[in-house]
PDB file of C-alpha atoms in Angstrom:
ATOM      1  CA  UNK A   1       0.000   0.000   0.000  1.00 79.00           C
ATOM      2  CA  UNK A   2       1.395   3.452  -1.550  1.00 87.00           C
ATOM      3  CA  UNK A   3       1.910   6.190   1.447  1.00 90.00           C
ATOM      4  CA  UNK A   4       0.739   9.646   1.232  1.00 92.00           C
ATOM      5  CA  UNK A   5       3.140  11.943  -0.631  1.00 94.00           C
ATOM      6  CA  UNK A   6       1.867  14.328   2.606  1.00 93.00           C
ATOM      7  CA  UNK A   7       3.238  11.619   5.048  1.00 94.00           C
ATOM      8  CA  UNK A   8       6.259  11.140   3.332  1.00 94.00           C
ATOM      9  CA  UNK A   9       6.960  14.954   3.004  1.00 94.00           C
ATOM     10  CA  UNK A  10       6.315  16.042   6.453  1.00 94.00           C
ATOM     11  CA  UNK A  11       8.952  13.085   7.568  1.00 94.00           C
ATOM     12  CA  UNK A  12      11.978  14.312   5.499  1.00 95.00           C
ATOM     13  CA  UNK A  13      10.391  17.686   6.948  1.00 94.00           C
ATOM     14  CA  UNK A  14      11.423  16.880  10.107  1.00 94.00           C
ATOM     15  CA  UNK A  15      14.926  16.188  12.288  1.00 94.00           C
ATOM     16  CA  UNK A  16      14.788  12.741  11.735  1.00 93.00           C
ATOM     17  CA  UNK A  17      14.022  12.916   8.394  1.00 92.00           C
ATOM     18  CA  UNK A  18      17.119  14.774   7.456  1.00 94.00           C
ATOM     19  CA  UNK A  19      19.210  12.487   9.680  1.00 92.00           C
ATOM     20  CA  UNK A  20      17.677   9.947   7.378  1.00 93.00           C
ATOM     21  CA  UNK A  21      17.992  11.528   4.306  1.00 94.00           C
ATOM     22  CA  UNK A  22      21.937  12.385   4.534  1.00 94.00           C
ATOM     23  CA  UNK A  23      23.087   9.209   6.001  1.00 93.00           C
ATOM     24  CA  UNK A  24      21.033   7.202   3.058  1.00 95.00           C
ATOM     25  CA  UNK A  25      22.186   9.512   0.415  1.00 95.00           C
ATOM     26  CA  UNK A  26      26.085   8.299   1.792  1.00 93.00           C
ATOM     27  CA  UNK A  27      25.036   4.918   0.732  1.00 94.00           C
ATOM     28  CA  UNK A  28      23.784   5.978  -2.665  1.00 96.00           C
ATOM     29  CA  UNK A  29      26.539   8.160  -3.464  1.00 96.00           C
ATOM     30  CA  UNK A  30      28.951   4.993  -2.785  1.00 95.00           C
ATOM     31  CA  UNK A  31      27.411   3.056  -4.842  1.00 96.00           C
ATOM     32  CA  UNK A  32      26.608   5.618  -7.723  1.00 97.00           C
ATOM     33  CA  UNK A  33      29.726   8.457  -7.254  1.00 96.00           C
ATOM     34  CA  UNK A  34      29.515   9.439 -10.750  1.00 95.00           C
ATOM     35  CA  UNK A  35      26.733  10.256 -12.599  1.00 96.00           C
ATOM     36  CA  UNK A  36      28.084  12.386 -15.106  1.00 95.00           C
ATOM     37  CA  UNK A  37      26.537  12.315 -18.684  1.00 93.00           C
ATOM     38  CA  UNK A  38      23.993  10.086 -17.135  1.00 96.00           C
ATOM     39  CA  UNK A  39      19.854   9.935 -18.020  1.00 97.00           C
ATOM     40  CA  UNK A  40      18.568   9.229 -14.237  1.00 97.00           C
ATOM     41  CA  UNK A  41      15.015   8.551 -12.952  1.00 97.00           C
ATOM     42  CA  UNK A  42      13.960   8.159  -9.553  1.00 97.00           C
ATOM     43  CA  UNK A  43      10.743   5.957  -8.581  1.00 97.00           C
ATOM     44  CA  UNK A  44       8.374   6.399  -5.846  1.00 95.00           C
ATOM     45  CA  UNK A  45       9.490   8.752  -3.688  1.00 96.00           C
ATOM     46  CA  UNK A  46      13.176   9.592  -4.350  1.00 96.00           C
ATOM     47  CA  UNK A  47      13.102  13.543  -4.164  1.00 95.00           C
ATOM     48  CA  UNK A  48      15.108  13.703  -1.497  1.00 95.00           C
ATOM     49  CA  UNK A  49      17.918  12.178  -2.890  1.00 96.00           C
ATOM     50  CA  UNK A  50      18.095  13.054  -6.459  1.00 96.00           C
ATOM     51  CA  UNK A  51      18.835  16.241  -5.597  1.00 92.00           C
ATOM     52  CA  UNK A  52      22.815  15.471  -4.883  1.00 94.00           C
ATOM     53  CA  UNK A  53      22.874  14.546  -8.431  1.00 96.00           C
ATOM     54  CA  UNK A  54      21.628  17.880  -9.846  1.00 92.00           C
ATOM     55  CA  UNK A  55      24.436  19.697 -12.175  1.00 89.00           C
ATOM     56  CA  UNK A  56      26.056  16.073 -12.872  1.00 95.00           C
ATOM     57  CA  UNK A  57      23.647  14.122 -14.039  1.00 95.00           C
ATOM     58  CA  UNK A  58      22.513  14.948 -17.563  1.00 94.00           C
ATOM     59  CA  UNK A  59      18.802  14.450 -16.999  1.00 94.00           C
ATOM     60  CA  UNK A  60      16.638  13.252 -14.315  1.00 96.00           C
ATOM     61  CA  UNK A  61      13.069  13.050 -13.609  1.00 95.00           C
ATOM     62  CA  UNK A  62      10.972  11.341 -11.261  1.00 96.00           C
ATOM     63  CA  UNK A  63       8.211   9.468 -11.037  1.00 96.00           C
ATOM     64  CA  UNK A  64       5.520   9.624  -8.338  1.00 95.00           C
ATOM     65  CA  UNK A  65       2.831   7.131  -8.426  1.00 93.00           C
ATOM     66  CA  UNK A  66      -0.905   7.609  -8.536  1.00 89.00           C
ATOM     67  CA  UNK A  67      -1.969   6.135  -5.572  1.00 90.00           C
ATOM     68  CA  UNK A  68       0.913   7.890  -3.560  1.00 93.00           C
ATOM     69  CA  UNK A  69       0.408  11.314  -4.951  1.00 92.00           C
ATOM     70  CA  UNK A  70       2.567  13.776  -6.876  1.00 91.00           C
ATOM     71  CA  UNK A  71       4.340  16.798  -4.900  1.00 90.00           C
ATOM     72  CA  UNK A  72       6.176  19.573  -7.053  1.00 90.00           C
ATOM     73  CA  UNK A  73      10.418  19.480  -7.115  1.00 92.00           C
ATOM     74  CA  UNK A  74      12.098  21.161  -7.235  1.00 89.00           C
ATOM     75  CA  UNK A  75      11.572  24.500  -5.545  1.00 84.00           C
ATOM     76  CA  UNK A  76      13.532  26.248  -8.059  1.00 81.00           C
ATOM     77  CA  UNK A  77      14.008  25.756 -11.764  1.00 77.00           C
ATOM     78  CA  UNK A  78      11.398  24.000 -14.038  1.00 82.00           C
ATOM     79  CA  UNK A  79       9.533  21.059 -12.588  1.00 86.00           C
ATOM     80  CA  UNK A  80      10.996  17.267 -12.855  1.00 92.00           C
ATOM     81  CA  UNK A  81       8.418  15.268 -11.565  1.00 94.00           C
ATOM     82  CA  UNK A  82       5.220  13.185 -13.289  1.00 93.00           C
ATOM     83  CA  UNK A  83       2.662  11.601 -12.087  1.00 93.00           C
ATOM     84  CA  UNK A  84       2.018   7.965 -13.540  1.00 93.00           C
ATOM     85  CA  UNK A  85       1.314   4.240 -12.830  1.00 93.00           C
ATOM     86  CA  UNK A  86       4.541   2.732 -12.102  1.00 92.00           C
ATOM     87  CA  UNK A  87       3.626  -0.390 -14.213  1.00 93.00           C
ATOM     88  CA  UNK A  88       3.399   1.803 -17.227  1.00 93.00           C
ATOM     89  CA  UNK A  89       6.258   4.306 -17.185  1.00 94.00           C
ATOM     90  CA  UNK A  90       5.388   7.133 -19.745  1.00 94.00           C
ATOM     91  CA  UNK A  91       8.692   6.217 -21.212  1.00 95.00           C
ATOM     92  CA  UNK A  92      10.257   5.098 -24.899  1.00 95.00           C
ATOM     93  CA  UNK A  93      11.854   1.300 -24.508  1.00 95.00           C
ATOM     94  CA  UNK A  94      15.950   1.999 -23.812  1.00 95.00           C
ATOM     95  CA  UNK A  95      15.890   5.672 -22.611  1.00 96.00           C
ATOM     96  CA  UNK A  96      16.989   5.933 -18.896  1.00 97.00           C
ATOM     97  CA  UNK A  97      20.482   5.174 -17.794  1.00 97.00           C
ATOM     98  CA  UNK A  98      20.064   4.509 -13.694  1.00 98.00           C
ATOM     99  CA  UNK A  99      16.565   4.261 -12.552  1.00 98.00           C
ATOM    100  CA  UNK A 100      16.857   4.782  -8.507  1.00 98.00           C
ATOM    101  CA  UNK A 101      13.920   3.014  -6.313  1.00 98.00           C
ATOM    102  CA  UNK A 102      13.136   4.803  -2.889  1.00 97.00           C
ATOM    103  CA  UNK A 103      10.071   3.805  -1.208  1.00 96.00           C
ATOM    104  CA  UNK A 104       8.684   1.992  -4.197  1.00 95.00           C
ATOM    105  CA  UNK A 105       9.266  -2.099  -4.208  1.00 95.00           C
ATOM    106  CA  UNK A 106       7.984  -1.771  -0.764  1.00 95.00           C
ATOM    107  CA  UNK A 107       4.884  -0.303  -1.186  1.00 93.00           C
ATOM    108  CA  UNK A 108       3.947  -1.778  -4.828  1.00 92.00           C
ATOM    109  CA  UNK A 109       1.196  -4.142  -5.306  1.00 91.00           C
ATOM    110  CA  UNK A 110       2.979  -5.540  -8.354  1.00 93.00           C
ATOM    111  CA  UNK A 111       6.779  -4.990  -7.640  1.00 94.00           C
ATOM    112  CA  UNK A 112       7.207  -7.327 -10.491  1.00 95.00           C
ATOM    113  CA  UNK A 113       5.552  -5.494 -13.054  1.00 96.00           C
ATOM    114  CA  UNK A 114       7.306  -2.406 -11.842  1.00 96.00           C
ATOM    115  CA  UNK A 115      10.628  -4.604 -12.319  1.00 97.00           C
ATOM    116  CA  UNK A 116       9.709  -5.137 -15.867  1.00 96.00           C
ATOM    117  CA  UNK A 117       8.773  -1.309 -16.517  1.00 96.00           C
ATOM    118  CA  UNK A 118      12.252  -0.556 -15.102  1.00 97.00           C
ATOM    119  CA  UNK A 119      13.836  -3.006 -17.563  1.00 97.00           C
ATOM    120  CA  UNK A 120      12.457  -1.981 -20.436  1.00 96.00           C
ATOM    121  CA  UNK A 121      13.148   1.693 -19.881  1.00 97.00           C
ATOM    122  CA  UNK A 122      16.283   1.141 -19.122  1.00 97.00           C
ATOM    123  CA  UNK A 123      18.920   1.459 -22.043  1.00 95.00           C
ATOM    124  CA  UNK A 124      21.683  -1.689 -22.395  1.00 91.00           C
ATOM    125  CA  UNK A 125      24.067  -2.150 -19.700  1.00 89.00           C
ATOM    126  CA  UNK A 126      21.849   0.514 -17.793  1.00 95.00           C
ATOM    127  CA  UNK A 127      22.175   0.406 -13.236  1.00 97.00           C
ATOM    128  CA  UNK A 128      18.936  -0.147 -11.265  1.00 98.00           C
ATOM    129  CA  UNK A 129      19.307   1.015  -7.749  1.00 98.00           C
ATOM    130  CA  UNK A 130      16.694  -0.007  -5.052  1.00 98.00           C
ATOM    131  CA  UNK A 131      16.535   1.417  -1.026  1.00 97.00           C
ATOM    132  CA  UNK A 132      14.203  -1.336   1.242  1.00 97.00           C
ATOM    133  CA  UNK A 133      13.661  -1.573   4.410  1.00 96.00           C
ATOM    134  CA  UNK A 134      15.065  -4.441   5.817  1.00 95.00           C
ATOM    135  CA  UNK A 135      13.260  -6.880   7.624  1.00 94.00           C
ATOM    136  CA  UNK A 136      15.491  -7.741  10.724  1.00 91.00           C
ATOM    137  CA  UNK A 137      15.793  -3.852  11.596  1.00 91.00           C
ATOM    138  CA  UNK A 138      13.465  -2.329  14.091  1.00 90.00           C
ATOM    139  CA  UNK A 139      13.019   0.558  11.360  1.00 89.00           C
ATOM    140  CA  UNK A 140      10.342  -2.098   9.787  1.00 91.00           C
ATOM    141  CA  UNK A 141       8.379  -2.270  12.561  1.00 88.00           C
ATOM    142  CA  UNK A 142       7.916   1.075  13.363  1.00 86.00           C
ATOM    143  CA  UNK A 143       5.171   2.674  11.383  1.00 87.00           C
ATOM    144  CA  UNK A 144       6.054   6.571  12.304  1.00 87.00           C
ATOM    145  CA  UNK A 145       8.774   6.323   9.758  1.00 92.00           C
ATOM    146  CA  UNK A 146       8.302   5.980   6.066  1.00 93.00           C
ATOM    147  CA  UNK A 147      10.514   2.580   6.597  1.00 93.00           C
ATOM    148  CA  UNK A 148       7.951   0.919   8.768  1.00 91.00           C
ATOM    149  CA  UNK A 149       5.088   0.645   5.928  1.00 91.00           C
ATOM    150  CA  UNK A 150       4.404  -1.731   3.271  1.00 90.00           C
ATOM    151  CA  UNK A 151       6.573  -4.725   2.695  1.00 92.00           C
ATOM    152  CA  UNK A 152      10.177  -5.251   4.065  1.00 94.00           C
ATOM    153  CA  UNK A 153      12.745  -7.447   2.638  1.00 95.00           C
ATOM    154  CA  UNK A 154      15.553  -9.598   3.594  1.00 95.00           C
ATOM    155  CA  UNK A 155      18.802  -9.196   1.487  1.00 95.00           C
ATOM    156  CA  UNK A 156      18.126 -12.619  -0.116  1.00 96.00           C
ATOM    157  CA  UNK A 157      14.690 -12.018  -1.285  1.00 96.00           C
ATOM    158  CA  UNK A 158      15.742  -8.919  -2.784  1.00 96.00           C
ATOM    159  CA  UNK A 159      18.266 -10.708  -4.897  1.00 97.00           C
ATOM    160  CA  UNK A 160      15.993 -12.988  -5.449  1.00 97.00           C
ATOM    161  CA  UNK A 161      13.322 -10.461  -7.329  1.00 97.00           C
ATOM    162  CA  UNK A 162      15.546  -8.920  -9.002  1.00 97.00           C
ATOM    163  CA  UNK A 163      16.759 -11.898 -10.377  1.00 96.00           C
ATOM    164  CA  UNK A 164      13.443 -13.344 -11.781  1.00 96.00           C
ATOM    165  CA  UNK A 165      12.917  -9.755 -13.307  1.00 96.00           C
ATOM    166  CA  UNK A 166      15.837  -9.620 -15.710  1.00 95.00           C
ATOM    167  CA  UNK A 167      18.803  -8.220 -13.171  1.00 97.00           C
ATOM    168  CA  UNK A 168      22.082  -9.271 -12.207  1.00 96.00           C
ATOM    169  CA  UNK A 169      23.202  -7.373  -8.561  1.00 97.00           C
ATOM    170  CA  UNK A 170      26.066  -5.756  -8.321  1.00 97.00           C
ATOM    171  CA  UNK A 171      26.303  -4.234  -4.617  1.00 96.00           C
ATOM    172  CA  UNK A 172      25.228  -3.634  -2.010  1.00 94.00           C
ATOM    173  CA  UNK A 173      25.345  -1.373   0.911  1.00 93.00           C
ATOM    174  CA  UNK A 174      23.476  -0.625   4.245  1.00 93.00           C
ATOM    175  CA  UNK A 175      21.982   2.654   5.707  1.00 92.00           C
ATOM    176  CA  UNK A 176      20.151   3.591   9.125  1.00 91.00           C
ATOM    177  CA  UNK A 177      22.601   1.680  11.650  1.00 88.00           C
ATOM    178  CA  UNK A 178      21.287   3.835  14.685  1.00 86.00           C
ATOM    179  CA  UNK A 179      17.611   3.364  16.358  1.00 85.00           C
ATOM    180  CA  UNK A 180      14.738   5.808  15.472  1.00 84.00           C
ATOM    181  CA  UNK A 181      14.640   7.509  18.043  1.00 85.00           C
ATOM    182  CA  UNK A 182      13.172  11.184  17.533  1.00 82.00           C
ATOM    183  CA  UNK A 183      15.993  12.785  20.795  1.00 83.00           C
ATOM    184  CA  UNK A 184      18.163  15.519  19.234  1.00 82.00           C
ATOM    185  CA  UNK A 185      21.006  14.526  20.978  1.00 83.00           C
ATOM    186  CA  UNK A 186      20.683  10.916  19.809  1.00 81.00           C
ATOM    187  CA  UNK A 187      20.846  12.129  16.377  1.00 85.00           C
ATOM    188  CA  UNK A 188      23.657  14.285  16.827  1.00 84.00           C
ATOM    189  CA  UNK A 189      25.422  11.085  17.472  1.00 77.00           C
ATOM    190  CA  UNK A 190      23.615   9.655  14.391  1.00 79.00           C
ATOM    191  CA  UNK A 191      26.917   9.388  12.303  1.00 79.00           C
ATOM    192  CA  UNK A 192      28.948   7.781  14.545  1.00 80.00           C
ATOM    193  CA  UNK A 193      26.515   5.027  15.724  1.00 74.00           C
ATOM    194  CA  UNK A 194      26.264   4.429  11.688  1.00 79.00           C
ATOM    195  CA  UNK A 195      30.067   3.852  11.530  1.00 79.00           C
ATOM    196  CA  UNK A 196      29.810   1.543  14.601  1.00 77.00           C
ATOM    197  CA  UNK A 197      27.175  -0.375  13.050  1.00 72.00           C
ATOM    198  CA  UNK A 198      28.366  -0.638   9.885  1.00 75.00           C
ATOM    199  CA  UNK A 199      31.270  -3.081  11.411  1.00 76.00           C
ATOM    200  CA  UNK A 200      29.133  -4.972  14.068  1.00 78.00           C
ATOM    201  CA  UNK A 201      25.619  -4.611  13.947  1.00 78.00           C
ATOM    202  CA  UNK A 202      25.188  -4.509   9.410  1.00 81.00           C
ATOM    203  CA  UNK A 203      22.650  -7.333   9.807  1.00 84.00           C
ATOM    204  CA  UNK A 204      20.230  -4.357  11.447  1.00 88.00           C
ATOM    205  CA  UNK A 205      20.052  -1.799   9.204  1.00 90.00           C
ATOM    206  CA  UNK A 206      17.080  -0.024   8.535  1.00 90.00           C
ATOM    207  CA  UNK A 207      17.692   0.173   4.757  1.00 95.00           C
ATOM    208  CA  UNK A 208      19.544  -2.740   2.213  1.00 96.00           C
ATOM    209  CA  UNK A 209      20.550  -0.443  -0.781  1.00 97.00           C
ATOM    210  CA  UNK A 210      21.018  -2.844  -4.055  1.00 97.00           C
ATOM    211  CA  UNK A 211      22.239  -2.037  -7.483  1.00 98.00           C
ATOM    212  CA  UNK A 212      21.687  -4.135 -10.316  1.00 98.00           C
ATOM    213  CA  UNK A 213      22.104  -4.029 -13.917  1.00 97.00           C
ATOM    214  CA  UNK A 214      19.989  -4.851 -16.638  1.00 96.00           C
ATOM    215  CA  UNK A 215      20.348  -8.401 -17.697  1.00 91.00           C
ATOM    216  CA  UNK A 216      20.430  -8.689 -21.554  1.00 83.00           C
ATOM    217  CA  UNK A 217      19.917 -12.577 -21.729  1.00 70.00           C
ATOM    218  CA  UNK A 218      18.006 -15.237 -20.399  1.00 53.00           C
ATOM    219  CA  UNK A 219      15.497 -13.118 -18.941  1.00 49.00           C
ATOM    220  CA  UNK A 220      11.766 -14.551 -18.113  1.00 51.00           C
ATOM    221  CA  UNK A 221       9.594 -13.853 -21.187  1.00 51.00           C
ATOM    222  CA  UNK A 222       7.018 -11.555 -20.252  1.00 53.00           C
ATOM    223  CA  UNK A 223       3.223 -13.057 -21.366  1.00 49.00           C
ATOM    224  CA  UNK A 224       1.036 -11.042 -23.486  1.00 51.00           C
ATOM    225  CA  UNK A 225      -1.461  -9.009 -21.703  1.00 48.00           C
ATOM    226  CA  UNK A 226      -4.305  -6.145 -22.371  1.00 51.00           C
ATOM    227  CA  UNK A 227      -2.843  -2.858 -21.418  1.00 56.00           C
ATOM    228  CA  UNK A 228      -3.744   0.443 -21.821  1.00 57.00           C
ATOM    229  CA  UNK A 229      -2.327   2.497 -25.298  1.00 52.00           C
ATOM    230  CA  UNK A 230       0.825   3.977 -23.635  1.00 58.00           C
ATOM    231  CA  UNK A 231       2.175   7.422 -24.296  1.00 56.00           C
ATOM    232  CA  UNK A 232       5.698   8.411 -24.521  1.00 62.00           C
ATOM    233  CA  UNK A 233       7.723  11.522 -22.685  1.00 67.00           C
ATOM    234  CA  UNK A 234      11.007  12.633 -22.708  1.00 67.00           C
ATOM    235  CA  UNK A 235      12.823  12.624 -19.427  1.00 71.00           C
ATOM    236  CA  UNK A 236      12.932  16.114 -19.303  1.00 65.00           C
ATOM    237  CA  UNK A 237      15.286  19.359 -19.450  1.00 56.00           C
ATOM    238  CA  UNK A 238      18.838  19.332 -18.635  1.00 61.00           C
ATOM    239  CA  UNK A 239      19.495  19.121 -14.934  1.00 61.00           C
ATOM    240  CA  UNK A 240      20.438  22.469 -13.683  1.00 62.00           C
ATOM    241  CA  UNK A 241      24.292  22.854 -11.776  1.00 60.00           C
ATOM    242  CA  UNK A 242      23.445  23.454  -7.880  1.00 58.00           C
ATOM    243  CA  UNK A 243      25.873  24.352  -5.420  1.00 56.00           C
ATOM    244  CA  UNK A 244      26.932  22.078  -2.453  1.00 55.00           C
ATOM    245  CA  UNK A 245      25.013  22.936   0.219  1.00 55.00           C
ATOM    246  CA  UNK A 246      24.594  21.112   4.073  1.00 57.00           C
ATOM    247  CA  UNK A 247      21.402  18.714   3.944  1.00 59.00           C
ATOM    248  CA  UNK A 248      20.178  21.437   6.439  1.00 51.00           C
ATOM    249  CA  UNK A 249      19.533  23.827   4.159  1.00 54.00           C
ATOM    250  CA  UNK A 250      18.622  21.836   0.932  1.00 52.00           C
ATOM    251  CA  UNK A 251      14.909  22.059   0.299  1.00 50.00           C
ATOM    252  CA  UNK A 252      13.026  18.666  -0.625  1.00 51.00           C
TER     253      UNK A 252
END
């Protein structure tokens, strides 16, 4: 079940949220540190950290799902985000380069299909990135964070889906090492509890960050099926440059 794009908004909103935000954008940034030249959509609701890639990326867009809700971004400069059915991206076959999942796979009532719609879209060779919650993290069963809703995952069954939709993983990383706790003073100490946790407690992360790419052969053949005359859009303008600013200051 899809969370309100309201929800989701007032969390990153908050102190927590921008704990959150910068500590998972670490991960992503590992995984993806250059982006330049790069066609780059983000799924569900990945707002918050697209943003880093502004000025490198050469496009990027994102997508916002109809039963979640659609939520201007950014604040400045020309609009980048759509709303559509995540099953049938408004997209030509081979156009995206990365496609990054944040609170999508989790909340999807066909992750599969959205698997597929992220395949096709996606050119040769292209990177699929996807943020869960993980299952064996008390972030999944705590439903005042965005992370406690819908359906969390184990490292394996992610690998696993992936897999039987036409992508080979590459890496992966882990985010949200420290408890959700709301204190300021707790997350002050955010950062270091994450580099603690990253050497002793990994298997209780709030977040299992996966990229894949796009498997070219022996993929599942996908049946025929009645579906709805699909429309085509370009990914958008140009990204704009942005400066570097502190997460503090960087609107969603």
């Amino acid at each position: 079940m899809w969370q309100d794009v309201g929800d989701l908004k007032h969390f990153y909103d908050r102190e927590i949220g921008h704990t959150a935000r910068h500590l998972l954008r670490l991960r992503i940034r590992a995984l993806w540190p250059d982006l330049t030249s790069q066609r780059l959509l983000g799924i569900g609701y990945a707002t918050p950290y697209l943003r880093q890639f502004l000025g490198e990326a050469e496009r990027i867009g994102a997508v916002m799902p109809a039963a979640q809700g659609v939520m201007p971004w950014p604040r400045d400069g020309a609009g980048m985000t759509i709303l559509a059915d995540e099953t049938e991206l408004p997209f030509p076959d081979n156009s995206i380069d990365r496609v990054l999942l944040v609170h999508a796979l989790e909340s999807s009532e066909h992750p599969g299909d959205m698997l597929q719609e992220c395949w096709r879209v996606l050119a040769g060779g292209g990177r699929l990135m996807v943020a869960v919650p993980n299952r064996r993290s008390p972030w999944s069963h705590l439903e005042r964070t965005p992370f406690g809703h819908g359906q969390p995952f184990t490292q394996t069954q992610v690998t696993r889906l992936l897999r039987s939709n036409g992508f080979t993983p590459l890496q992966s990383g882990r985010a949200l090492l420290f408890m959700p706790f709301s204190w300021r003073t707790w997350l002050k100490a955010a950062p270091g509890w994450e580099r603690i946790g990253r050497r002793w407690f990994n298997t209780f992360a709030g977040v299992i960050v996966i990229e894949a790419m796009k498997q070219l052969y022996g993929s599942t053949p996908i049946k025929a099926v009645k579906r709805r005359v699909r429309f085509s859009t370009p990914l958008g303008i140009p990204a704009p440059a942005t400066r570097n600013v502190p997460d503090s200051e960087v609107p969603i």
